[in-house]
Coordinates of C-alpha atoms in Angstrom, one line a residue:
Chain A
M940 CA 8.5 38.9 -30.4
N941 CA 10.1 35.5 -31.1
I942 CA 9.9 33.4 -28.0
A943 CA 11.4 30.0 -27.4
V944 CA 10.5 27.7 -24.5
C945 CA 12.6 24.7 -23.6
I946 CA 10.6 21.9 -22.0
K947 CA 11.5 18.5 -20.7
S948 CA 9.3 15.4 -20.6
V949 CA 9.5 14.0 -17.0
P950 CA 7.6 11.3 -15.0
D951 CA 4.3 12.4 -13.7
P952 CA 4.8 13.4 -10.0
E953 CA 1.5 11.6 -9.2
F954 CA 3.4 8.4 -9.8
Y955 CA 6.6 9.2 -7.9
D956 CA 5.9 6.4 -5.4
K957 CA 6.0 3.9 -8.2
I958 CA 9.3 5.0 -9.7
T959 CA 12.3 2.8 -9.0
L960 CA 16.1 3.0 -9.8
D961 CA 17.8 0.6 -12.1
P962 CA 20.9 -0.5 -10.1
Q963 CA 22.9 -1.3 -13.3
T964 CA 22.2 1.9 -15.4
K965 CA 21.6 4.1 -12.3
R966 CA 18.7 5.6 -14.2
L967 CA 15.0 5.9 -13.3
V968 CA 12.9 3.0 -14.4
R969 CA 10.0 4.8 -16.1
D970 CA 8.1 1.9 -17.6
G971 CA 4.4 2.4 -17.1
I972 CA 4.9 5.8 -15.6
P973 CA 3.1 8.5 -17.6
A974 CA 5.1 11.5 -18.7
V975 CA 4.2 15.2 -18.3
I976 CA 5.8 18.5 -19.0
G977 CA 8.1 19.4 -16.1
E978 CA 6.4 21.6 -13.6
A979 CA 8.8 24.5 -13.9
D980 CA 8.7 24.3 -17.7
T981 CA 4.9 24.8 -17.6
H982 CA 5.5 28.1 -15.8
A983 CA 8.1 29.0 -18.5
L984 CA 5.5 28.3 -21.1
E985 CA 2.9 30.3 -19.3
A986 CA 5.3 33.3 -19.1
A987 CA 5.8 32.9 -22.9
L988 CA 2.0 32.9 -23.5
R989 CA 1.6 36.0 -21.4
L990 CA 4.4 37.8 -23.3
K991 CA 2.8 36.8 -26.6
E992 CA -0.6 38.0 -25.5
E993 CA 0.9 41.4 -24.6
L994 CA 3.4 41.8 -27.5
G995 CA 2.3 39.4 -30.2
G996 CA 4.8 37.1 -31.9
E997 CA 5.4 33.4 -32.0
I998 CA 6.2 30.8 -29.5
T999 CA 8.5 27.9 -30.4
V1000 CA 8.8 25.0 -28.0
V1001 CA 11.9 22.8 -28.1
S1002 CA 12.9 19.6 -26.3
M1003 CA 15.4 16.9 -26.2
G1004 CA 14.3 13.4 -25.4
P1005 CA 13.0 10.0 -26.5
P1006 CA 10.4 10.0 -29.4
A1007 CA 7.6 9.7 -26.8
A1008 CA 8.5 13.3 -25.7
R1009 CA 6.5 14.3 -28.8
D1010 CA 3.4 14.0 -26.6
Q1011 CA 4.7 16.7 -24.3
L1012 CA 5.4 19.0 -27.3
M1013 CA 1.8 18.4 -28.4
E1014 CA 0.7 19.4 -25.0
A1015 CA 2.6 22.6 -25.3
L1016 CA 1.0 23.3 -28.7
A1017 CA -2.4 22.5 -27.1
M1018 CA -1.5 25.2 -24.4
G1019 CA -1.0 27.8 -27.1
A1020 CA 2.5 27.4 -28.5
D1021 CA 2.8 27.8 -32.3
R1022 CA 5.4 25.3 -33.4
A1023 CA 7.6 22.6 -31.8
F1024 CA 10.9 20.9 -32.4
L1025 CA 12.2 17.7 -30.7
I1026 CA 15.7 16.3 -31.1
S1027 CA 15.6 12.6 -30.5
D1028 CA 18.6 10.5 -31.1
R1029 CA 20.6 7.8 -29.2
K1030 CA 23.7 10.0 -29.7
V1031 CA 22.3 12.7 -27.4
G1032 CA 20.9 10.3 -24.8
G1033 CA 22.3 10.1 -21.3
A1034 CA 23.4 13.7 -21.4
D1035 CA 24.2 15.7 -18.3
S1036 CA 23.3 19.3 -18.0
L1037 CA 26.2 20.6 -20.0
A1038 CA 25.6 18.2 -22.9
T1039 CA 21.9 18.9 -22.7
S1040 CA 22.3 22.7 -22.8
Y1041 CA 24.7 22.4 -25.7
T1042 CA 22.3 20.2 -27.7
L1043 CA 19.4 22.5 -27.0
S1044 CA 21.5 25.5 -28.0
M1045 CA 22.2 23.9 -31.3
L1046 CA 18.5 23.0 -31.8
L1047 CA 17.6 26.6 -31.0
K1048 CA 20.1 27.9 -33.5
K1049 CA 18.8 25.5 -36.1
T1050 CA 15.2 26.5 -35.7
G1051 CA 15.3 30.3 -35.7
T1052 CA 16.4 33.4 -33.9
Y1053 CA 14.8 34.3 -30.7
D1054 CA 14.4 37.4 -28.6
V1055 CA 13.6 35.5 -25.4
I1056 CA 14.4 31.9 -24.5
L1057 CA 12.5 30.6 -21.4
A1058 CA 13.1 27.4 -19.6
G1059 CA 12.0 25.8 -16.3
N1060 CA 14.5 26.9 -13.7
E1061 CA 15.1 23.2 -12.9
S1062 CA 13.8 19.9 -14.1
A1063 CA 11.5 17.8 -11.9
D1064 CA 13.8 14.8 -12.2
G1065 CA 17.4 16.0 -12.4
S1066 CA 16.9 19.2 -10.5
T1067 CA 20.3 20.6 -11.2
A1068 CA 19.1 24.1 -12.3
H1069 CA 22.1 24.3 -14.5
V1070 CA 20.6 24.3 -17.9
P1071 CA 19.2 27.9 -18.2
S1072 CA 22.5 29.5 -17.3
Q1073 CA 24.5 27.1 -19.4
L1074 CA 22.2 27.7 -22.3
G1075 CA 22.7 31.5 -21.9
V1076 CA 26.5 30.9 -22.2
W1077 CA 26.2 28.6 -25.3
M1078 CA 23.8 31.1 -26.9
G1079 CA 26.1 34.1 -26.1
A1080 CA 23.0 35.7 -24.5
S1081 CA 22.3 37.5 -21.3
H1082 CA 20.7 35.2 -18.8
A1083 CA 19.0 35.1 -15.5
A1084 CA 18.0 32.1 -13.3
N1085 CA 15.5 31.8 -10.4
A1086 CA 13.0 34.2 -12.0
V1087 CA 9.9 34.7 -10.0
D1088 CA 8.5 37.2 -12.4
V1089 CA 8.9 37.9 -16.1
S1090 CA 7.4 41.0 -17.6
W1091 CA 7.7 43.6 -20.3
D1092 CA 8.3 47.2 -19.5
Q1093 CA 9.9 48.7 -22.7
G1094 CA 12.1 45.6 -22.5
I1095 CA 12.3 42.3 -20.6
V1096 CA 12.3 42.8 -16.9
V1097 CA 13.0 39.8 -14.6
T1098 CA 12.6 39.5 -10.9
R1099 CA 15.1 37.0 -9.4
K1100 CA 14.9 35.4 -6.0
F1101 CA 17.9 35.2 -3.8
E1102 CA 18.3 33.9 -0.2
S1103 CA 18.5 37.5 1.0
G1104 CA 15.6 38.9 -1.1
L1105 CA 14.6 39.8 -4.6
G1106 CA 16.5 41.5 -7.4
R1107 CA 15.0 43.2 -10.4
Y1108 CA 16.9 43.2 -13.7
R1109 CA 16.5 44.5 -17.2
L1110 CA 17.8 42.0 -19.7
K1111 CA 19.2 42.8 -23.1
T1112 CA 17.7 40.6 -25.8
P1113 CA 18.4 37.9 -26.8
C1114 CA 18.2 36.5 -23.3
V1115 CA 17.7 33.2 -21.5
I1116 CA 15.5 33.0 -18.4
G1117 CA 15.1 30.2 -15.9
V1118 CA 11.5 30.5 -14.7
T1119 CA 10.5 29.1 -11.3
G1120 CA 7.0 27.9 -10.2
A1121 CA 6.4 31.1 -8.3
A1122 CA 6.4 33.2 -11.5
N1123 CA 2.7 32.6 -12.4
E1124 CA -0.3 30.4 -12.3
V1125 CA -0.4 28.1 -15.2
R1126 CA -3.6 28.2 -17.3
F1127 CA -5.7 25.2 -18.3
A1128 CA -5.5 24.5 -22.0
N1129 CA -8.6 25.7 -23.8
V1130 CA -10.5 23.1 -25.7
R1131 CA -10.4 25.1 -28.9
T1132 CA -6.6 25.5 -28.6
I1133 CA -6.3 21.8 -28.0
L1134 CA -8.3 21.0 -31.1
A1135 CA -6.1 23.4 -33.1
A1136 CA -2.8 21.7 -32.0
K1137 CA -2.9 19.0 -34.5
N1138 CA -2.6 21.5 -37.3
K1139 CA 0.5 23.2 -35.9
P1140 CA 4.0 22.2 -37.1
L1141 CA 5.9 19.6 -34.9
V1142 CA 9.3 18.5 -36.3
I1143 CA 11.5 15.7 -34.9
Y1144 CA 15.1 16.0 -35.7
S1145 CA 17.9 13.4 -35.4
A1146 CA 21.5 14.5 -34.5
A1147 CA 22.4 14.3 -38.2
D1148 CA 19.8 17.0 -38.9
L1149 CA 21.8 19.5 -36.8
E1150 CA 24.8 20.9 -38.6
D1151 CA 28.2 21.4 -37.0
L1152 CA 27.5 19.4 -33.9
D1153 CA 30.6 18.9 -31.8
E1154 CA 30.4 15.3 -30.7
N1155 CA 32.6 16.1 -27.7
Y1156 CA 29.5 17.7 -26.1
L1157 CA 26.9 15.1 -27.0
G1158 CA 25.1 12.6 -24.9
L1159 CA 26.7 10.4 -22.2
K1160 CA 30.1 10.5 -23.9
G1161 CA 30.1 14.3 -23.9
S1162 CA 29.0 14.6 -20.3
P1163 CA 31.7 15.5 -17.8
S1164 CA 29.4 14.5 -14.9
Q1165 CA 28.5 10.8 -14.5
N1166 CA 26.2 9.2 -12.0
G1167 CA 27.9 7.7 -9.0
E1168 CA 26.6 5.0 -6.8
V1169 CA 22.8 5.1 -6.2
E1170 CA 20.7 3.2 -3.9
T1171 CA 17.0 3.1 -3.1
M1172 CA 16.2 4.4 0.4
E1173 CA 14.1 2.1 2.5
S1174 CA 11.7 3.9 4.7
S1175 CA 10.2 2.1 7.6
K1176 CA 8.0 3.1 10.4
Q1177 CA 8.6 1.9 13.9
C1178 CA 6.2 2.5 16.8
V1179 CA 7.8 2.8 20.3
M1180 CA 5.6 3.0 23.3
I1181 CA 6.9 5.4 26.0
T1182 CA 5.9 4.5 29.5
G1183 CA 6.3 6.1 32.9
T1184 CA 4.9 9.0 34.8
E1185 CA 4.0 12.2 32.9
S1186 CA 7.4 13.8 33.6
E1187 CA 9.3 10.7 32.8
I1188 CA 7.4 10.4 29.5
A1189 CA 8.2 14.0 28.7
Q1190 CA 11.9 13.5 29.6
K1191 CA 12.2 10.4 27.4
L1192 CA 10.4 12.1 24.5
A1193 CA 12.7 15.1 24.8
D1194 CA 15.7 12.8 24.8
I1195 CA 14.5 11.0 21.7
L1196 CA 13.9 14.3 19.9
R1197 CA 17.3 15.6 20.9
Q1198 CA 19.0 12.5 19.7
S1199 CA 17.2 12.6 16.4
A1200 CA 18.2 16.2 15.9
V1201 CA 21.9 15.4 16.7
R1202 CA 21.9 12.6 14.2
K1203 CA 20.4 14.9 11.5
E1204 CA 23.0 17.6 12.1
E1205 CA 25.8 15.1 12.0
A1206 CA 24.5 13.7 8.7
Chain B
M1425 CA -8.8 2.4 -25.3
W1426 CA -10.2 2.0 -28.7
Y1427 CA -12.0 5.3 -28.6
L1428 CA -8.9 7.4 -27.7
N1429 CA -6.8 9.2 -30.3
E1430 CA -4.1 11.8 -29.8
E1431 CA -6.5 14.7 -29.7
R1432 CA -8.8 13.0 -27.2
R1433 CA -5.9 12.0 -25.0
L1434 CA -4.9 15.7 -24.8
L1435 CA -8.4 16.6 -24.0
Q1436 CA -8.6 13.9 -21.4
K1437 CA -5.4 15.1 -19.7
T1438 CA -6.7 18.6 -19.5
F1439 CA -10.1 17.5 -18.2
R1440 CA -8.3 15.3 -15.6
S1441 CA -6.1 18.2 -14.6
Y1442 CA -9.1 20.5 -14.3
A1443 CA -11.1 18.0 -12.2
Q1444 CA -8.2 17.4 -9.9
K1445 CA -7.2 21.0 -9.4
R1446 CA -10.5 22.8 -9.5
V1447 CA -13.2 20.3 -8.7
R1448 CA -11.5 18.2 -6.0
P1449 CA -11.0 21.1 -3.6
L1450 CA -14.6 22.2 -4.3
A1451 CA -16.3 18.8 -3.8
L1452 CA -16.3 18.6 0.0
E1453 CA -17.4 22.2 0.2
M1454 CA -20.3 21.6 -2.1
E1455 CA -21.2 18.5 -0.1
D1456 CA -21.0 20.0 3.3
N1457 CA -22.3 23.5 2.7
D1458 CA -24.3 23.1 -0.5
A1459 CA -21.7 25.5 -1.8
S1460 CA -22.1 27.1 -5.2
S1461 CA -20.1 25.8 -8.2
R1462 CA -21.2 28.7 -10.4
E1463 CA -17.7 30.3 -10.8
A1464 CA -16.1 27.0 -11.7
L1465 CA -18.9 26.2 -14.2
L1466 CA -18.5 29.5 -15.9
E1467 CA -14.7 29.0 -16.0
M1468 CA -15.3 25.7 -17.7
G1469 CA -17.3 27.4 -20.3
K1470 CA -14.6 30.0 -20.9
L1471 CA -12.2 27.1 -21.3
G1472 CA -14.3 25.7 -24.1
M1473 CA -15.4 22.7 -22.2
F1474 CA -19.1 23.1 -23.1
T1475 CA -18.3 23.4 -26.8
M1476 CA -18.5 19.6 -27.2
P1477 CA -20.7 18.3 -28.7
V1478 CA -22.4 21.5 -29.8
A1479 CA -22.7 22.4 -33.5
E1480 CA -20.2 25.0 -34.7
S1481 CA -23.2 27.2 -35.8
C1482 CA -24.1 27.4 -32.1
G1483 CA -20.6 28.3 -30.9
G1484 CA -19.5 24.7 -30.4
T1485 CA -16.6 22.7 -31.7
G1486 CA -18.7 20.0 -33.4
P1487 CA -20.3 16.8 -32.4
D1488 CA -17.6 14.7 -30.7
Y1489 CA -19.7 12.9 -28.1
I1490 CA -16.7 10.8 -27.0
S1491 CA -14.8 13.8 -25.9
W1492 CA -17.9 14.9 -24.0
G1493 CA -18.0 11.5 -22.3
L1494 CA -14.3 11.9 -21.4
L1495 CA -15.1 15.3 -19.8
L1496 CA -17.9 13.9 -17.7
E1497 CA -16.0 10.8 -16.7
E1498 CA -13.1 12.9 -15.3
L1499 CA -15.5 15.2 -13.5
G1500 CA -17.4 12.2 -12.1
K1501 CA -14.2 10.9 -10.6
E1502 CA -14.0 13.9 -8.3
S1503 CA -17.7 14.8 -7.7
A1504 CA -20.9 13.4 -9.1
T1505 CA -22.6 16.6 -8.2
F1506 CA -20.2 18.8 -10.1
G1507 CA -20.3 16.4 -13.0
F1508 CA -24.1 16.4 -13.0
L1509 CA -24.1 20.2 -13.2
A1510 CA -21.6 20.2 -16.0
L1511 CA -23.7 17.6 -17.8
L1512 CA -26.8 19.8 -17.5
R1513 CA -25.1 22.4 -19.8
Q1514 CA -25.3 19.9 -22.7
V1515 CA -28.7 18.6 -21.6
F1516 CA -29.8 22.2 -22.3
N1517 CA -27.4 23.2 -25.1
G1518 CA -28.2 20.1 -27.2
P1519 CA -32.0 20.7 -27.5
M1520 CA -31.6 24.5 -27.5
S1521 CA -29.3 24.3 -30.5
A1522 CA -32.0 22.5 -32.5
A1523 CA -35.1 24.2 -31.2
C1524 CA -34.2 27.9 -30.8
S1525 CA -34.4 30.8 -33.3
E1526 CA -31.2 32.3 -34.6
E1527 CA -31.7 35.3 -32.4
Q1528 CA -32.1 33.1 -29.4
I1529 CA -29.0 31.1 -30.3
R1530 CA -27.0 34.4 -30.4
K1531 CA -28.6 35.8 -27.2
Y1532 CA -28.7 32.6 -25.1
V1533 CA -27.1 29.5 -26.5
I1534 CA -23.7 30.9 -27.6
P1535 CA -23.2 32.8 -24.3
A1536 CA -24.2 29.6 -22.4
V1537 CA -21.7 27.6 -24.4
N1538 CA -18.9 30.2 -23.8
G1539 CA -19.5 30.4 -20.0
E1540 CA -20.9 34.0 -20.1
I1541 CA -24.2 32.9 -18.6
L1542 CA -25.5 29.9 -16.7
M1543 CA -28.7 28.5 -18.1
G1544 CA -31.3 26.6 -16.1
L1545 CA -34.6 24.8 -16.6
A1546 CA -37.7 25.5 -14.5
G1547 CA -40.0 22.6 -15.4
N1548 CA -41.3 20.6 -12.4
E1549 CA -44.4 21.6 -10.6
P1550 CA -46.0 20.1 -7.5
A1551 CA -48.6 18.4 -9.6
G1552 CA -45.9 16.3 -11.2
G1553 CA -43.2 16.4 -13.8
N1554 CA -44.9 14.4 -16.5
D1555 CA -48.5 15.5 -16.4
L1556 CA -48.1 18.8 -18.3
M1557 CA -51.9 19.4 -18.3
E1558 CA -51.7 19.9 -14.5
Y1559 CA -49.1 22.7 -14.7
Q1560 CA -50.2 25.8 -12.9
T1561 CA -47.6 28.2 -14.4
K1562 CA -49.2 30.2 -17.1
A1563 CA -48.1 32.7 -19.7
V1564 CA -50.6 35.3 -21.1
R1565 CA -50.0 37.3 -24.2
D1566 CA -49.9 41.1 -23.6
G1567 CA -49.2 42.9 -26.9
D1568 CA -45.7 41.9 -28.0
D1569 CA -44.9 40.5 -24.6
W1570 CA -45.9 37.5 -22.4
I1571 CA -46.7 37.8 -18.7
I1572 CA -45.7 34.7 -16.7
N1573 CA -47.2 33.7 -13.3
G1574 CA -46.7 30.6 -11.3
G1575 CA -44.0 28.6 -9.6
K1576 CA -41.7 25.6 -10.0
V1577 CA -40.3 23.0 -7.5
L1578 CA -37.2 20.9 -7.4
V1579 CA -35.4 23.3 -9.7
T1580 CA -31.6 22.6 -10.0
Q1581 CA -29.4 25.6 -9.2
A1582 CA -32.5 27.5 -8.2
D1583 CA -30.5 30.5 -7.0
E1584 CA -27.5 30.3 -9.3
V1585 CA -28.5 30.7 -12.9
D1586 CA -28.9 33.8 -15.0
V1587 CA -31.6 32.6 -17.3
F1588 CA -34.3 29.9 -16.9
M1589 CA -36.1 28.1 -19.6
V1590 CA -39.6 28.1 -18.1
I1591 CA -42.3 25.7 -19.2
A1592 CA -45.7 27.4 -19.1
L1593 CA -49.2 26.8 -20.4
T1594 CA -50.3 29.3 -22.9
R1595 CA -53.9 27.9 -23.4
D1596 CA -56.4 26.3 -21.1
Q1597 CA -55.8 23.0 -22.8
I1598 CA -52.8 21.5 -24.6
D1599 CA -53.8 20.5 -28.1
F1600 CA -51.8 17.3 -28.7
T1601 CA -52.7 17.3 -32.4
T1602 CA -51.2 20.8 -33.1
M1603 CA -49.0 20.6 -30.0
Q1604 CA -50.2 24.1 -29.1
G1605 CA -50.9 25.3 -25.6
L1606 CA -47.6 24.6 -24.0
D1607 CA -44.6 26.9 -24.5
I1608 CA -41.1 27.5 -23.1
F1609 CA -39.8 31.0 -22.4
F1610 CA -36.4 32.4 -21.6
V1611 CA -36.8 34.3 -18.3
P1612 CA -33.8 36.2 -16.9
T1613 CA -33.6 35.8 -13.2
S1614 CA -32.9 39.5 -13.0
D1615 CA -36.6 40.0 -13.8
P1616 CA -38.2 41.9 -10.8
G1617 CA -41.0 39.3 -10.7
F1618 CA -38.6 36.4 -10.2
S1619 CA -37.9 35.1 -6.8
V1620 CA -36.3 32.0 -5.1
G1621 CA -38.0 30.0 -2.4
H1622 CA -36.7 27.3 -0.2
I1623 CA -33.5 25.4 -1.0
E1624 CA -34.1 21.7 -0.3
H1625 CA -31.9 19.4 1.8
K1626 CA -31.4 16.3 -0.2
V1627 CA -30.0 12.8 0.3
G1628 CA -27.3 13.4 -2.3
L1629 CA -26.2 15.7 -5.1
N1630 CA -25.6 18.3 -2.5
G1631 CA -24.2 21.5 -4.0
S1632 CA -26.7 21.4 -6.8
R1633 CA -28.9 23.9 -4.8
T1634 CA -32.3 22.4 -5.6
G1635 CA -35.2 24.7 -4.7
S1636 CA -38.4 26.4 -5.6
V1637 CA -38.7 29.5 -7.9
Y1638 CA -41.6 31.8 -8.4
F1639 CA -42.7 34.0 -11.3
D1640 CA -44.9 37.0 -10.3
N1641 CA -45.9 38.9 -13.4
C1642 CA -42.5 38.2 -15.1
R1643 CA -42.6 40.0 -18.5
V1644 CA -40.7 38.6 -21.5
S1645 CA -40.9 39.4 -25.1
E1646 CA -42.3 37.2 -27.9
S1647 CA -38.8 36.8 -29.2
D1648 CA -38.0 34.9 -25.9
R1649 CA -40.6 32.2 -26.6
I1650 CA -38.8 29.1 -28.0
P1651 CA -40.4 28.4 -31.4
N1652 CA -40.2 24.6 -31.0
P1653 CA -40.9 23.8 -27.4
W1654 CA -41.5 20.1 -28.1
G1655 CA -38.0 20.0 -29.6
I1656 CA -36.7 21.0 -26.2
L1657 CA -38.8 18.5 -24.3
M1658 CA -38.0 15.6 -26.7
G1659 CA -34.4 16.7 -27.1
F1660 CA -33.4 15.9 -23.5
G1661 CA -33.5 12.1 -24.1
P1662 CA -30.3 11.6 -26.1
E1663 CA -28.3 13.6 -23.6
L1664 CA -29.1 11.3 -20.8
S1665 CA -26.2 9.0 -21.6
G1666 CA -24.0 11.6 -20.0
Y1667 CA -25.2 10.3 -16.7
A1668 CA -23.4 7.0 -17.4
A1669 CA -20.1 8.9 -17.9
L1670 CA -20.5 10.3 -14.4
A1671 CA -21.2 6.9 -12.9
L1672 CA -18.2 5.5 -14.8
G1673 CA -15.9 8.1 -13.4
G1674 CA -17.3 7.7 -9.9
A1675 CA -17.0 3.9 -10.0
E1676 CA -13.4 4.1 -11.3
S1677 CA -12.4 6.5 -8.6
M1678 CA -14.0 4.4 -5.8
I1679 CA -12.3 1.2 -7.1
A1680 CA -8.9 2.9 -7.4
K1681 CA -9.2 4.3 -3.8
T1682 CA -10.2 1.0 -2.4
A1683 CA -7.4 -0.9 -4.2
D1684 CA -5.0 1.6 -2.9
Y1685 CA -6.4 1.2 0.6
L1686 CA -6.2 -2.6 0.6
K1687 CA -2.6 -2.5 -0.7
N1688 CA -1.4 -0.1 1.9
R1689 CA -3.4 -1.3 4.9
I1690 CA -0.9 -3.4 6.7
Q1691 CA -2.0 -5.8 9.4
M1692 CA 0.4 -8.2 11.1
G1693 CA 3.1 -7.3 8.5
R1694 CA 1.1 -7.9 5.3
S1695 CA -1.3 -5.9 3.3
L1696 CA -5.0 -6.7 3.2
W1697 CA -4.6 -7.0 -0.5
D1698 CA -2.1 -9.9 -0.1
T1699 CA -3.9 -11.7 2.7
H1700 CA -7.5 -11.4 1.5
Q1701 CA -8.2 -13.1 -1.8
A1702 CA -11.9 -12.5 -1.3
A1703 CA -11.4 -8.8 -1.1
R1704 CA -9.2 -8.8 -4.2
H1705 CA -11.8 -10.7 -6.1
D1706 CA -14.7 -8.6 -4.9
L1707 CA -13.0 -5.6 -6.2
A1708 CA -12.0 -7.3 -9.5
K1709 CA -15.6 -8.2 -10.1
L1710 CA -16.6 -4.6 -9.8
Q1711 CA -13.8 -3.6 -12.1
M1712 CA -15.1 -6.1 -14.7
E1713 CA -18.5 -4.5 -14.5
V1714 CA -16.9 -1.2 -15.1
Y1715 CA -15.1 -2.5 -18.2
N1716 CA -18.4 -3.6 -19.7
F1717 CA -20.1 -0.4 -18.7
R1718 CA -17.4 1.7 -20.2
N1719 CA -17.6 -0.2 -23.5
A1720 CA -21.4 0.2 -23.6
L1721 CA -21.1 3.9 -22.9
Y1722 CA -18.4 4.7 -25.4
G1723 CA -20.0 2.5 -28.0
H1724 CA -23.2 4.4 -27.6
L1725 CA -21.3 7.8 -27.9
A1726 CA -19.4 6.5 -31.0
N1727 CA -22.9 5.8 -32.5
R1728 CA -23.9 9.3 -31.7
N1729 CA -20.8 10.6 -33.5
C1730 CA -22.2 8.7 -36.5
G1731 CA -25.5 10.5 -36.2
I1732 CA -27.4 7.8 -34.4
H1733 CA -29.2 9.3 -31.4
D1734 CA -31.1 6.5 -29.7
S1735 CA -33.0 8.0 -26.8
L1736 CA -34.0 4.5 -25.5
E1737 CA -30.4 3.4 -25.4
A1738 CA -29.4 6.7 -23.8
G1739 CA -32.1 6.2 -21.2
A1740 CA -31.0 2.7 -20.5
L1741 CA -27.5 3.9 -19.8
K1742 CA -29.0 6.6 -17.5
A1743 CA -31.0 4.0 -15.7
A1744 CA -27.9 1.9 -15.2
T1745 CA -26.1 4.9 -13.7
G1746 CA -27.6 4.9 -10.2
P1747 CA -27.5 1.1 -9.6
L1748 CA -23.8 0.9 -10.7
M1749 CA -22.7 3.8 -8.5
E1750 CA -24.7 2.5 -5.6
K1751 CA -23.4 -1.0 -5.9
V1752 CA -19.7 0.1 -6.3
A1753 CA -20.0 2.5 -3.4
S1754 CA -21.7 -0.1 -1.2
E1755 CA -19.0 -2.7 -1.9
C1756 CA -16.1 -0.3 -1.6
M1757 CA -17.4 1.0 1.8
L1758 CA -17.6 -2.6 3.0
L1759 CA -14.1 -3.4 1.8
M1760 CA -12.6 -0.3 3.4
G1761 CA -14.3 -0.9 6.7
G1762 CA -14.4 2.0 9.0
T1763 CA -12.4 4.2 6.6
G1764 CA -15.0 3.6 4.0
V1765 CA -17.9 5.1 5.9
I1766 CA -16.0 8.2 6.9
H1767 CA -17.3 11.2 5.2
E1768 CA -14.0 12.7 4.1
T1769 CA -12.9 9.5 2.4
G1770 CA -15.3 10.5 -0.3
I1771 CA -17.0 7.2 -1.0
E1772 CA -20.2 7.3 1.0
R1773 CA -21.1 10.5 -0.9
Y1774 CA -21.4 8.5 -4.1
Y1775 CA -23.7 6.1 -2.3
R1776 CA -26.1 8.9 -1.6
D1777 CA -25.5 10.7 -4.9
A1778 CA -26.6 7.4 -6.6
K1779 CA -30.1 7.7 -5.2
A1780 CA -30.5 11.3 -6.3
L1781 CA -29.1 10.5 -9.8
Q1782 CA -31.8 7.9 -10.2
I1783 CA -34.4 10.7 -9.8
A1784 CA -32.7 13.6 -11.6
C1785 CA -33.8 14.3 -15.2
F1786 CA -36.6 11.8 -15.3
S1787 CA -36.9 9.1 -12.6
D1788 CA -35.6 5.7 -13.7
K1789 CA -39.0 4.3 -12.8
T1790 CA -40.7 6.5 -15.4
F1791 CA -38.1 5.5 -18.0
V1792 CA -38.7 1.8 -17.6
D1793 CA -42.3 2.3 -18.7
T1794 CA -41.1 4.2 -21.8
V1795 CA -39.0 1.1 -22.7
A1796 CA -42.1 -1.1 -22.1
G1797 CA -44.0 1.1 -24.4
S1798 CA -41.5 0.5 -27.2
L1799 CA -41.9 -3.3 -27.0

């Protein structure tokens, strides 16, 4: 089985408290913040590794991002993927989810034909959860998001989570699946696999390497959604001493809680 | 860092992730309840984490001692005890790889490297660790077998391992010319004559389950006698530098915790970090010591990658382990005030572990005399 996994290089959640917003570009300032594979993407990769263990085949990892995203592709190879491709070009930078899914679809078409394409259901930074479904449309493939289980039973079977419960689907291949963190427990990379990673193919493409790219769907210019105003939330703590008799204190506390709740609902 | 390349960065990231996700939740449990780390240690073996720096012929991935140091450093950040137990795998695997027969390598060393079995060493006796002539544990030949009787004290993981290397006298006297009279045998703990005695309560390294073990007519075959026992005893020396990696990780972790505390402890509107230059400088001085210690350690490990295995240097690093950890723990507790001495903060534990580490695998006091003898 030919499996592709889309991953994204995102800031390490351990450093979230050190990330700031650039008021001019409205983008995250990532200087000095280490990058990791997005949490949901690691579950997509784990699902791919399990399918490969059961059915054999090859796992290709693809990503779009700055040249430094190569490190996350190496991590994926160290986890057990077989080959990796990165598209890194200023032309594709600043993409929203539509432009991202378009570029990824073109990268996937360039690098092979796949039975199953797995992606994290949503990225740890953008969190739109658009890309898997959009990718399914661009690829002309069946697709399912919010997957809490991906398995093989004479075909790909996906369990999806809804607000009202779970739904189980058989997907025709080729298919695209958005995998959530509930789908599996991600393995630790094995030292032997890590040491083998450097001998696996990792190719970095520029936009010019991908044929027939439609520039109307590339990067910031090809993104119908643009960032609006952003501001950094200031959080502050304030200690208020409530005094009085026990019943007065209870009443005041109840009033404060009630007012807090009202404000939250109004917001 | 000069010793990091892409491959080692990947390894370091995995080791860090393993330490944070597996060891961190276990650390307090080991400390409070002397809880077993057996499952996690076996899992590490299955993940290939004991393949470094073991030779490929013994199931390893080759001698990269720097990667081994990175592993122990990351484990040391979460738990000195767990790191110590992981370190022991190489303390055993290293000498065993050189001193065992091919059959023993297949039967014991490769399974130990792969996390299929946990290996231990039963060496110490009440008469003392260094005076081998005083050992009471004896092995007597019986046809193709050996019958072992005796007991050992202060045995690490006394009730957790699958196979012990047991040091026993095989003659009335050790002949130091022919080096005959002392042997080491592989004894499975499933042997009906094997039993575990009291598990000790120690000042530190809780969770290492130190205790007494007894051998009552344990029967092992001649093929379980290690052909070069002195290779085992002399082979421990170079592995002692691993202790320094534990101390390095522990010190880094304590300094990071303390800096974080000082920066976030707000009093009268400003952080302690901003208002107390003395505190900043105290911590910076510790960090400077850590820089030097780190360079000494990885320089030593880089030498080992080049085939230079200096036991005296390794021992010197081991002897520096306890004092560094003790000093950093002591200072950090002081800088953190009440928070520092609280058990769950996780710093006072290193203060106690430091003392136990000074005694584990040869007391630092003994080692100083070894250096004196080399002068």
